[in-house]
Tab-separated table of C-alpha atoms in Angstrom:
chain	number	residue	atom	x	y	z
A	1	MET	CA	-0.064	0.024	0.000
A	2	ILE	CA	1.308	3.500	-0.632
A	3	ARG	CA	0.127	6.600	1.781
A	4	GLU	CA	-0.051	9.700	-0.262
A	5	GLY	CA	1.430	12.846	1.270
A	6	SER	CA	3.116	16.175	1.054
A	7	ILE	CA	5.040	18.767	2.634
A	8	ARG	CA	4.141	22.642	2.440
A	9	LEU	CA	5.819	24.764	4.979
A	10	PRO	CA	6.671	28.214	4.682
A	11	PHE	CA	10.241	29.497	5.211
A	12	ALA	CA	11.627	32.834	5.942
A	13	TYR	CA	15.462	33.018	4.516
A	14	ALA	CA	17.569	35.610	5.871
A	15	ALA	CA	19.586	37.318	2.684
A	16	GLY	CA	21.748	38.564	5.084
A	17	LYS	CA	23.762	41.689	4.971
A	18	SER	CA	25.306	41.363	1.453
A	19	GLY	CA	21.901	39.475	-0.139
A	20	SER	CA	19.800	42.050	0.966
A	21	THR	CA	22.285	44.870	-0.490
A	22	TYR	CA	22.410	43.054	-3.551
A	23	LEU	CA	18.352	42.357	-3.614
A	24	ARG	CA	17.565	45.951	-2.951
A	25	ALA	CA	19.809	46.904	-5.616
A	26	LEU	CA	18.184	45.013	-7.960
A	27	GLN	CA	14.771	46.305	-7.080
A	28	GLU	CA	15.499	50.075	-6.411
A	29	GLU	CA	18.372	50.878	-8.641
A	30	GLN	CA	18.191	48.067	-11.340
A	31	ARG	CA	21.645	47.496	-10.849
A	32	ILE	CA	23.746	44.213	-10.180
A	33	LEU	CA	26.390	44.244	-7.530
A	34	GLY	CA	29.322	41.997	-6.840
A	35	SER	CA	31.967	41.853	-4.299
A	36	ARG	CA	35.831	42.957	-4.771
A	37	CYS	CA	38.166	40.767	-2.585
A	38	SER	CA	41.530	42.529	-2.390
A	39	ALA	CA	43.376	39.446	-0.939
A	40	CYS	CA	42.509	37.511	-4.001
A	41	ASP	CA	42.288	40.687	-6.401
A	42	ARG	CA	39.103	39.174	-7.826
A	43	ILE	CA	35.532	40.249	-8.156
A	44	LEU	CA	32.607	37.832	-7.006
A	45	ALA	CA	29.209	37.625	-8.501
A	46	PRO	CA	26.779	38.012	-7.442
A	47	ALA	CA	27.559	39.864	-3.429
A	48	ARG	CA	29.170	38.067	-0.897
A	49	SER	CA	29.413	38.080	2.528
A	50	PHE	CA	33.121	36.775	2.630
A	51	CYS	CA	35.376	35.262	0.035
A	52	PRO	CA	34.742	31.591	-0.682
A	53	THR	CA	38.617	31.243	-1.551
A	54	CYS	CA	40.342	33.223	1.446
A	55	GLY	CA	37.497	33.679	4.027
A	56	ASP	CA	37.765	37.435	3.924
A	57	ALA	CA	34.695	39.038	5.090
A	58	GLU	CA	35.772	42.759	4.546
A	59	LEU	CA	34.647	42.976	0.930
A	60	GLN	CA	34.023	45.837	-1.010
A	61	THR	CA	30.713	46.072	-2.928
A	62	VAL	CA	30.954	46.917	-6.502
A	63	GLU	CA	28.414	47.233	-9.385
A	64	ILE	CA	28.856	44.733	-12.317
A	65	GLY	CA	27.276	44.199	-15.712
A	66	PRO	CA	24.813	44.863	-16.733
A	67	GLY	CA	25.967	43.336	-19.818
A	68	GLY	CA	28.277	40.229	-20.048
A	69	VAL	CA	29.144	36.968	-21.791
A	70	LEU	CA	26.968	33.935	-21.972
A	71	LEU	CA	29.614	30.873	-20.869
A	72	ALA	CA	26.984	28.299	-21.352
A	73	TRP	CA	22.951	27.711	-21.388
A	74	THR	CA	20.804	24.644	-21.497
A	75	GLU	CA	17.295	24.686	-22.394
A	76	ARG	CA	14.839	22.285	-20.979
A	77	PRO	CA	11.750	21.559	-22.750
A	78	ASP	CA	9.274	22.749	-19.329
A	79	LYS	CA	11.339	25.340	-17.872
A	80	GLY	CA	12.561	27.811	-20.277
A	81	ILE	CA	16.710	28.956	-20.696
A	82	LEU	CA	19.043	28.874	-18.277
A	83	GLY	CA	22.173	30.121	-18.539
A	84	LEU	CA	25.800	30.750	-17.099
A	85	VAL	CA	26.942	34.646	-17.560
A	86	LYS	CA	30.187	36.400	-16.830
A	87	LEU	CA	29.193	40.010	-16.204
A	88	ASP	CA	31.381	42.582	-17.059
A	89	SER	CA	34.000	43.355	-14.665
A	90	ALA	CA	33.131	40.155	-12.925
A	91	ASP	CA	35.521	37.224	-12.353
A	92	THR	CA	33.019	34.688	-11.564
A	93	ALA	CA	29.392	33.995	-13.330
A	94	ILE	CA	26.177	34.158	-12.355
A	95	VAL	CA	22.977	31.592	-13.117
A	96	HIS	CA	20.101	33.149	-14.424
A	97	ARG	CA	17.508	32.980	-17.017
A	98	ILE	CA	18.342	33.752	-20.721
A	99	LEU	CA	15.408	35.180	-22.366
A	100	GLY	CA	14.102	34.871	-25.950
A	101	SER	CA	14.810	31.884	-28.487
A	102	SER	CA	17.720	29.551	-27.951
A	103	ASP	CA	17.949	29.856	-32.345
A	104	VAL	CA	19.945	32.980	-31.792
A	105	LEU	CA	22.040	31.604	-28.614
A	106	SER	CA	26.001	31.054	-28.689
A	107	THR	CA	28.308	30.573	-26.186
A	108	GLY	CA	30.577	33.591	-26.139
A	109	MET	CA	27.903	36.110	-27.282
A	110	ARG	CA	27.334	39.202	-25.592
A	111	VAL	CA	23.999	39.522	-23.333
A	112	GLN	CA	22.172	42.507	-21.655
A	113	ALA	CA	20.505	42.100	-18.388
A	114	ARG	CA	16.747	42.928	-18.641
A	115	PHE	CA	15.000	44.373	-15.815
A	116	GLY	CA	11.177	44.570	-14.700
A	117	ASP	CA	8.953	45.416	-11.387
A	118	ALA	CA	8.962	43.117	-8.675
A	119	SER	CA	6.954	43.061	-5.380
A	120	ASP	CA	8.565	43.289	-1.902
A	121	GLU	CA	8.266	39.617	-1.243
A	122	ASN	CA	10.211	38.749	-4.474
A	123	PRO	CA	12.573	41.507	-5.142
A	124	GLU	CA	14.881	39.068	-6.972
A	125	ASP	CA	12.168	38.997	-9.720
A	126	SER	CA	13.515	42.482	-10.869
A	127	LEU	CA	16.270	40.970	-12.536
A	128	LEU	CA	14.235	39.121	-15.605
A	129	GLY	CA	17.026	37.809	-17.043
A	130	PHE	CA	19.665	38.296	-19.741
A	131	ALA	CA	19.086	38.625	-23.397
A	132	PRO	CA	21.349	38.713	-26.278
A	133	GLU	CA	22.785	42.004	-26.793
A	134	VAL	CA	21.116	44.028	-29.809
A	135	ALA	CA	24.225	45.961	-31.916
A	136	ASP	CA	23.605	49.479	-32.413
A	137	SER	CA	22.996	50.093	-35.947
B	1	MET	CA	43.602	12.575	6.828
B	2	THR	CA	44.184	10.007	9.345
B	3	SER	CA	47.346	7.411	9.665
B	4	ALA	CA	47.091	4.749	6.744
B	5	SER	CA	48.910	2.701	9.293
B	6	THR	CA	46.145	0.873	9.935
B	7	PRO	CA	44.995	-1.299	6.990
B	8	VAL	CA	41.315	-1.306	6.490
B	9	ALA	CA	39.364	-4.340	4.716
B	10	ILE	CA	36.211	-4.751	2.991
B	11	ALA	CA	34.574	-7.931	4.403
B	12	GLY	CA	31.460	-8.138	2.870
B	13	TRP	CA	28.935	-6.447	0.752
B	14	GLY	CA	25.146	-6.588	-0.337
B	15	GLN	CA	22.294	-4.661	-1.716
B	16	THR	CA	19.005	-4.347	-3.071
B	17	GLY	CA	17.962	-2.979	-6.233
B	18	PRO	CA	18.358	-1.033	-8.523
B	19	LEU	CA	14.609	-1.244	-8.936
B	20	ALA	CA	12.677	1.918	-11.058
B	21	GLU	CA	10.437	1.599	-8.246
B	22	ASP	CA	10.961	-0.533	-4.958
B	23	LEU	CA	7.260	-0.951	-3.339
B	24	ARG	CA	8.945	-2.061	-0.072
B	25	SER	CA	9.097	0.618	2.708
B	26	ILE	CA	12.728	2.023	2.976
B	27	PRO	CA	13.342	0.016	6.178
B	28	GLU	CA	12.517	-3.267	4.415
B	29	MET	CA	14.588	-2.250	1.652
B	30	VAL	CA	17.395	-1.332	3.734
B	31	LEU	CA	16.751	-4.644	5.744
B	32	ASP	CA	17.720	-6.728	3.156
B	33	ALA	CA	20.779	-5.042	1.531
B	34	VAL	CA	22.144	-5.228	5.569
B	35	GLN	CA	21.041	-8.968	5.736
B	36	ALA	CA	22.519	-9.824	2.667
B	37	THR	CA	25.962	-8.128	3.560
B	38	LEU	CA	26.073	-9.849	7.095
B	39	ARG	CA	25.919	-13.145	5.147
B	40	ASN	CA	28.620	-11.886	2.665
B	41	ALA	CA	30.751	-11.086	5.623
B	42	ALA	CA	29.790	-14.145	8.124
B	43	MET	CA	28.973	-11.831	10.429
B	44	GLY	CA	26.078	-11.030	12.607
B	45	TYR	CA	24.767	-7.593	13.994
B	46	GLU	CA	26.956	-8.501	17.338
B	47	ASP	CA	29.967	-8.207	15.511
B	48	ILE	CA	29.372	-4.889	14.279
B	49	ASP	CA	31.175	-1.994	16.689
B	50	ALA	CA	29.313	1.308	15.062
B	51	VAL	CA	27.441	1.968	12.063
B	52	VAL	CA	27.578	4.837	9.415
B	53	THR	CA	24.756	5.729	7.035
B	54	ALA	CA	24.314	7.786	4.120
B	55	SER	CA	20.891	9.413	3.611
B	56	VAL	CA	19.274	12.889	2.603
B	57	ASP	CA	15.980	13.916	4.579
B	58	VAL	CA	14.410	15.605	1.816
B	59	PHE	CA	14.761	12.671	-0.502
B	60	ASP	CA	12.644	10.516	2.067
B	61	GLY	CA	10.541	13.127	2.890
B	62	MET	CA	11.265	13.167	6.337
B	63	THR	CA	13.800	14.561	8.972
B	64	ALA	CA	16.140	12.337	10.468
B	65	SER	CA	16.003	10.072	7.693
B	66	ASN	CA	18.665	7.780	9.495
B	67	ILE	CA	16.423	7.480	12.443
B	68	ALA	CA	13.715	5.347	10.415
B	69	VAL	CA	16.488	2.446	9.490
B	70	THR	CA	18.207	2.535	12.923
B	71	GLU	CA	16.950	-0.695	13.790
B	72	VAL	CA	17.618	-2.305	10.711
B	73	VAL	CA	20.913	-1.596	10.437
B	74	GLY	CA	21.497	-2.784	14.079
B	75	ALA	CA	22.186	0.650	15.156
B	76	VAL	CA	20.271	0.349	18.449
B	77	MET	CA	22.576	1.026	21.359
B	78	LYS	CA	25.399	1.473	19.027
B	79	PRO	CA	27.463	4.588	18.072
B	80	GLU	CA	25.838	5.513	14.596
B	81	THR	CA	26.733	8.819	12.220
B	82	ARG	CA	24.756	9.872	9.544
B	83	ILE	CA	26.144	11.176	6.331
B	84	ALA	CA	24.360	13.570	4.531
B	85	ALA	CA	26.114	13.058	0.980
B	86	ASP	CA	26.935	10.160	-1.020
B	87	GLY	CA	27.889	6.575	0.208
B	88	LEU	CA	31.234	6.360	-0.472
B	89	CYS	CA	31.787	9.470	2.005
B	90	ALA	CA	30.232	7.133	4.524
B	91	ALA	CA	32.560	4.586	3.738
B	92	ILE	CA	35.519	6.971	3.681
B	93	HIS	CA	34.102	8.421	7.141
B	94	ALA	CA	34.203	4.504	8.415
B	95	ALA	CA	37.348	3.704	7.288
B	96	CYS	CA	39.085	6.630	8.812
B	97	GLN	CA	37.185	5.560	12.209
B	98	ILE	CA	38.914	2.280	11.890
B	99	ARG	CA	42.352	3.602	10.917
B	100	ALA	CA	41.948	6.327	14.084
B	101	GLY	CA	41.502	3.032	16.242
B	102	ALA	CA	37.999	4.000	17.477
B	103	TYR	CA	36.425	0.915	16.303
B	104	ASP	CA	37.365	-2.725	14.521
B	105	THR	CA	34.119	-3.395	12.235
B	106	VAL	CA	32.171	-0.486	10.643
B	107	LEU	CA	28.759	-1.396	8.926
B	108	VAL	CA	28.291	1.152	6.126
B	109	VAL	CA	24.540	1.782	4.744
B	110	ALA	CA	23.329	3.994	2.025
B	111	HIS	CA	19.709	4.294	0.570
B	112	ALA	CA	17.371	6.233	-1.195
B	113	LYS	CA	14.037	5.849	-3.032
B	114	PRO	CA	13.771	8.543	-5.656
B	115	SER	CA	10.320	6.853	-7.013
B	116	MET	CA	8.672	8.226	-4.022
B	117	SER	CA	8.651	11.890	-5.703
B	118	ASP	CA	10.065	13.891	-8.048
B	119	PHE	CA	13.588	13.654	-7.345
B	120	TYR	CA	14.892	16.561	-9.282
B	121	GLU	CA	12.537	18.952	-7.943
B	122	LEU	CA	13.579	17.910	-4.836
B	123	THR	CA	17.485	19.051	-5.488
B	124	LYS	CA	15.792	22.621	-5.956
B	125	TRP	CA	15.943	22.523	-1.974
B	126	ALA	CA	19.790	21.779	-2.116
B	127	LEU	CA	20.463	25.452	-3.697
B	128	ASP	CA	20.625	28.856	-2.584
B	129	PRO	CA	17.634	30.130	-1.439
B	130	ILE	CA	18.156	33.743	-2.084
B	131	PHE	CA	19.880	33.690	-5.668
B	132	LEU	CA	18.760	30.122	-7.169
B	133	GLN	CA	15.679	29.009	-6.014
B	134	SER	CA	13.464	31.572	-7.562
B	135	LEU	CA	14.798	30.689	-10.778
B	136	GLY	CA	13.689	27.233	-10.453
B	137	ILE	CA	16.833	25.408	-11.310
B	138	ASP	CA	17.956	22.020	-10.062
B	139	PHE	CA	20.754	19.455	-10.416
B	140	LEU	CA	19.494	18.497	-14.231
B	141	THR	CA	19.958	22.168	-15.110
B	142	PHE	CA	23.254	22.055	-13.695
B	143	ALA	CA	23.897	18.770	-15.757
B	144	GLY	CA	22.979	20.376	-18.732
B	145	LEU	CA	24.921	23.522	-18.198
B	146	GLN	CA	28.110	21.607	-17.619
B	147	ALA	CA	27.277	19.485	-20.584
B	148	ALA	CA	26.725	22.355	-22.808
B	149	ALA	CA	29.996	24.158	-21.639
B	150	MET	CA	31.888	20.910	-22.518
B	151	ALA	CA	30.173	20.777	-25.748
B	152	ALA	CA	30.618	24.426	-26.672
B	153	GLU	CA	34.001	24.112	-28.281
B	154	ASP	CA	33.989	20.206	-28.862
B	155	LYS	CA	31.805	19.719	-31.719
B	156	ASP	CA	31.821	15.941	-31.568
B	157	ALA	CA	31.245	15.847	-27.669
B	158	VAL	CA	27.588	14.774	-27.989
B	159	GLU	CA	28.261	12.409	-30.482
B	160	ARG	CA	30.845	10.846	-28.565
B	161	TRP	CA	28.590	10.799	-25.222
B	162	ALA	CA	25.883	9.388	-26.903
B	163	GLY	CA	28.592	6.184	-27.918
B	164	LEU	CA	29.831	6.094	-24.275
B	165	ALA	CA	25.943	5.883	-23.007
B	166	ALA	CA	25.457	3.208	-25.876
B	167	CYS	CA	28.512	1.165	-24.175
B	168	ARG	CA	27.332	1.479	-20.860
B	169	LEU	CA	24.044	0.733	-21.631
B	170	ALA	CA	24.947	-2.301	-23.455
B	171	ASP	CA	27.100	-3.454	-20.582
B	172	ALA	CA	24.446	-3.222	-18.312
B	173	SER	CA	21.730	-4.925	-20.155
B	174	GLY	CA	23.733	-8.438	-19.606
B	175	ASP	CA	23.106	-9.381	-23.094
B	176	GLY	CA	25.010	-6.863	-24.819
B	177	LYS	CA	21.815	-5.050	-26.268
B	178	SER	CA	21.434	-1.676	-26.068
B	179	PRO	CA	20.325	1.532	-28.295
B	180	GLY	CA	22.610	2.558	-31.076
B	181	SER	CA	24.045	6.246	-31.006
B	182	THR	CA	21.674	7.065	-33.417
B	183	GLU	CA	18.785	6.297	-31.469
B	184	ILE	CA	20.099	7.948	-28.344
B	185	LEU	CA	20.681	11.098	-30.142
B	186	GLN	CA	16.894	11.071	-31.125
B	187	SER	CA	15.811	10.359	-27.592
B	188	ALA	CA	13.839	12.737	-25.506
B	189	LEU	CA	15.361	15.817	-24.957
B	190	VAL	CA	16.028	16.323	-21.253
B	191	THR	CA	17.810	19.307	-21.047
B	192	THR	CA	20.129	20.864	-24.016
B	193	PRO	CA	22.645	19.014	-24.892
B	194	LEU	CA	21.638	16.083	-22.863
B	195	ARG	CA	19.110	13.362	-23.964
B	196	GLU	CA	17.261	11.147	-22.247
B	197	LYS	CA	19.249	8.081	-22.793
B	198	MET	CA	22.667	9.617	-21.980
B	199	CYS	CA	21.257	9.896	-18.359
B	200	ALA	CA	21.539	6.807	-16.008
B	201	PRO	CA	17.867	5.754	-15.152
B	202	LEU	CA	16.825	6.796	-11.731
B	203	ALA	CA	16.149	4.221	-9.340
B	204	ASP	CA	15.450	2.803	-5.847
B	205	GLY	CA	17.867	1.255	-3.948
B	206	ALA	CA	19.925	0.267	-0.648
B	207	CYS	CA	23.738	-0.791	-0.727
B	208	ALA	CA	25.857	-2.091	2.528
B	209	CYS	CA	29.223	-3.067	3.168
B	210	VAL	CA	30.994	-3.793	6.283
B	211	LEU	CA	34.711	-2.564	6.579
B	212	ARG	CA	37.156	-3.923	9.202
B	213	ARG	CA	40.469	-3.551	10.600
B	214	GLY	CA	42.934	-5.534	8.219
B	215	ASP	CA	44.262	-8.817	9.417
B	216	ASP	CA	48.084	-8.826	9.419
B	217	SER	CA	48.070	-11.744	11.416
B	218	SER	CA	46.988	-14.363	8.927
B	219	PRO	CA	50.057	-14.319	6.410
B	220	GLY	CA	48.892	-15.252	3.014
B	221	ARG	CA	45.154	-14.873	3.674
B	222	LYS	CA	43.856	-12.576	0.625
B	223	GLU	CA	41.877	-9.731	1.714
B	224	ILE	CA	40.543	-6.484	-0.155
B	225	ARG	CA	41.649	-3.620	1.336
B	226	LEU	CA	40.758	0.601	1.031
B	227	SER	CA	44.227	1.345	0.469
B	228	GLY	CA	43.482	5.297	-0.564
B	229	LEU	CA	40.693	7.484	0.577
B	230	GLY	CA	40.078	11.359	-0.636
B	231	HIS	CA	37.122	13.699	-1.243
B	232	ASP	CA	36.684	16.951	-1.707
B	233	LEU	CA	34.066	19.562	-2.022
B	234	ALA	CA	34.476	22.549	-4.829
B	235	ALA	CA	33.010	26.058	-4.712
B	236	ASN	CA	29.547	26.311	-3.866
B	237	PHE	CA	28.480	28.935	-6.564
B	238	ILE	CA	28.425	27.273	-9.673
B	239	GLY	CA	29.678	30.388	-11.302
B	240	ASP	CA	32.820	30.174	-8.927
B	241	ARG	CA	33.684	27.023	-11.042
B	242	GLU	CA	35.518	26.104	-14.182
B	243	LEU	CA	32.556	23.668	-15.399
B	244	THR	CA	34.482	21.823	-18.095
B	245	GLU	CA	37.113	20.469	-15.846
B	246	SER	CA	36.410	18.638	-12.170
B	247	ALA	CA	38.864	20.328	-10.229
B	248	GLY	CA	37.386	18.979	-6.964
B	249	LEU	CA	37.844	15.253	-8.517
B	250	GLU	CA	41.321	16.235	-9.264
B	251	ARG	CA	41.922	16.815	-5.760
B	252	ALA	CA	39.948	13.647	-4.151
B	253	ALA	CA	42.062	11.286	-6.336
B	254	ALA	CA	45.392	13.145	-5.662
B	255	ARG	CA	44.628	12.737	-2.204
B	256	ALA	CA	43.533	8.923	-2.607
B	257	TYR	CA	46.462	8.116	-4.752
B	258	ALA	CA	49.031	9.715	-2.419
B	259	ASP	CA	47.375	7.902	0.468
B	260	ALA	CA	47.718	4.716	-1.712
B	261	GLY	CA	51.106	5.415	-2.840
B	262	ILE	CA	50.048	5.581	-6.402
B	263	LYS	CA	52.433	7.448	-8.600
B	264	GLN	CA	51.354	6.799	-12.329
B	265	PRO	CA	47.408	6.216	-12.123
B	266	GLU	CA	47.209	5.721	-16.009
B	267	ASP	CA	49.401	2.870	-15.434
B	268	GLU	CA	48.319	1.314	-11.948
B	269	ILE	CA	44.674	1.225	-11.823
B	270	ASP	CA	43.364	-2.105	-13.545
B	271	VAL	CA	39.419	-1.242	-12.917
B	272	ALA	CA	37.614	1.810	-12.458
B	273	GLU	CA	34.044	2.104	-11.241
B	274	PRO	CA	32.780	5.982	-11.460
B	275	SER	CA	29.785	7.772	-10.332
B	276	VAL	CA	28.350	8.667	-14.190
B	277	ALA	CA	24.925	9.700	-13.812
B	278	PHE	CA	25.256	11.721	-17.170
B	279	ALA	CA	27.617	10.693	-20.015
B	280	HIS	CA	29.452	13.760	-20.203
B	281	GLU	CA	30.674	13.213	-16.620
B	282	GLU	CA	32.845	9.794	-17.633
B	283	GLU	CA	35.164	12.062	-19.775
B	284	LEU	CA	35.243	14.724	-16.651
B	285	PHE	CA	36.112	11.402	-14.321
B	286	VAL	CA	38.856	10.086	-17.143
B	287	GLN	CA	40.300	13.597	-17.323
B	288	SER	CA	40.432	14.472	-13.712
B	289	ALA	CA	41.297	10.928	-12.020
B	290	GLY	CA	43.946	10.581	-14.939
B	291	ILE	CA	42.674	7.149	-15.998
B	292	SER	CA	44.045	5.999	-19.285
B	293	ASP	CA	42.854	3.320	-21.823
B	294	ASN	CA	44.774	0.602	-19.583
B	295	THR	CA	41.937	0.759	-17.205
B	296	ILE	CA	38.924	-1.063	-17.625
B	297	ILE	CA	35.956	1.529	-16.802
B	298	SER	CA	32.218	0.094	-15.918
B	299	PRO	CA	32.477	-3.072	-16.677
B	300	HIS	CA	28.822	-3.915	-15.636
B	301	GLY	CA	27.884	-0.665	-16.953
B	302	GLY	CA	27.936	1.433	-13.600
B	303	LEU	CA	25.038	3.726	-12.844
B	304	PHE	CA	23.539	3.139	-16.318
B	305	ALA	CA	21.873	-0.378	-14.911
B	306	GLY	CA	20.188	2.036	-12.166
B	307	ASN	CA	21.140	5.101	-10.797
B	308	VAL	CA	20.214	5.666	-6.663
B	309	PRO	CA	20.996	8.819	-5.685
B	310	ILE	CA	23.272	8.552	-2.455
B	311	VAL	CA	24.083	4.895	-2.735
B	312	ALA	CA	25.575	5.423	-6.313
B	313	GLY	CA	29.199	5.573	-4.956
B	314	LEU	CA	28.867	3.064	-2.028
B	315	SER	CA	27.266	0.954	-4.896
B	316	ARG	CA	30.478	1.455	-6.917
B	317	LEU	CA	32.748	0.610	-3.841
B	318	THR	CA	31.036	-2.817	-3.758
B	319	ALA	CA	31.337	-3.484	-7.522
B	320	ALA	CA	35.005	-2.593	-7.592
B	321	ALA	CA	35.340	-5.084	-4.433
B	322	GLU	CA	33.219	-7.410	-6.201
B	323	TYR	CA	35.400	-7.400	-9.117
B	324	LEU	CA	38.729	-7.642	-7.480
B	325	ARG	CA	37.102	-10.833	-5.658
B	326	ARG	CA	36.450	-12.420	-8.764
B	327	ASN	CA	39.358	-11.601	-10.558
B	328	ASN	CA	43.251	-11.478	-9.631
B	329	ASP	CA	43.534	-7.872	-10.777
B	330	LEU	CA	45.471	-5.865	-8.313
B	331	ARG	CA	43.781	-2.381	-7.977
B	332	ALA	CA	40.352	-0.746	-8.472
B	333	VAL	CA	39.053	2.640	-7.652
B	334	ALA	CA	35.606	3.545	-6.816
B	335	HIS	CA	34.084	7.156	-7.323
B	336	GLY	CA	31.365	8.971	-5.699
B	337	SER	CA	29.875	12.144	-6.985
B	338	TRP	CA	27.155	14.230	-5.186
B	339	GLY	CA	25.774	17.995	-5.321
B	340	PRO	CA	25.183	20.168	-8.404
B	341	ALA	CA	27.483	19.490	-11.196
B	342	GLY	CA	29.407	17.409	-8.741
B	343	GLN	CA	30.244	19.862	-6.336
B	344	GLY	CA	30.984	17.058	-3.946
B	345	GLN	CA	33.506	14.317	-4.877
B	346	ALA	CA	34.880	11.129	-3.607
B	347	MET	CA	37.566	8.493	-4.601
B	348	VAL	CA	38.779	5.427	-2.971
B	349	VAL	CA	41.412	2.842	-4.032
B	350	LEU	CA	41.248	-0.916	-3.407
B	351	GLU	CA	43.780	-3.426	-3.694
B	352	ASN	CA	43.977	-7.274	-3.476
B	353	ALA	CA	46.409	-7.704	-0.704
B	354	ILE	CA	48.146	-10.668	0.657
B	355	PRO	CA	49.211	-9.449	3.877
């Protein structure tokens, strides 16, 4: 015999100092933030509370993007396209939605962040995703 | 790493599954694996000093997923440790307990039953709640991203992976039959560039083994020893990693090889049992673990016979031990991998030893 069950419990995840700063900048200023680790001489994306390599917690918040390079992407029939994007100025990449059709995507192409309105409950939705950069005519 | 001066042997092993859907309860499934293991080792519960289990709460739909199997693994009134990672890590933990002199005989048990729920949906809960969960990303997406990164500058990669999947499916079938590369490339799209038949099928199962202090007092008695142990965790943020390589496995393998005194892995390993859940991961394994054509890889198809998460690495250890028991080859390696795009990596070297 099988007993059917489910778990539905709300959670309140603390974004922490760096996560909150990141989400606020997305929602209020449509800016993407990273963190500079002076000890490792690299800029981490997205913003962090500490450097995962050296453990330094004295990181400097810096703006990265909004343009970048598409390093890899994968398309799922039911979930759209997710990609790995290395934003301008950053040394590490972030994972996010890739907007538009996969027909025009290629590894190494330039992409640009697309922003929209988001509720206070879901500030992360301010970053809609990344779309192929349109060349200036 | 603890001192390698105390040899650790694998005394027996057993498993249930892999089955696409095992209708037994988890304790029943685990009990069968434990009893098969104790029979194989010619031991009883009374011979076991301590137990190390591997399970993940969210996959079992309950907290403290080890508590549900405490009795069937014989851990009541005994020291039990639970590892929420691949079962090979549990074996490494148990081997370290023996090396440290804490216990002489340790039972290692891993279980998972992905048929209970939507396994990949559950893996979302392993990801960062602030930056990733709202995107609906799971471990399957990460496998796709890794495969895409590898294929980006290698136009033959996907066809090669289809060929690899065909080999492993044929080895796993028992009769040598498998879909050809063309059929594999035409199977349902899972996440580009991965197709359904390039992915080892998820399955339910449990696996166990008994590790014991090696016996140096009986010269000439053959035993299979765990002579090299290594594991490693790569960066949590996937964008911090170079996805076209597995630095975590390189480090885990280097630790295991140094522990076992292996200097030339390309010449010194007879058989390898890697945890390959997606065909492209076999190439990462070969490259990162320094394996050459001199080594037989997954002689019975590896996880393509059924991929039981958490059990996978421990089942590779017992498959490697079985191979060494049946053959006169000297050395094998077992590999475990867990987390998004193989964040966690473990490697164990096994040797046919005659003290």
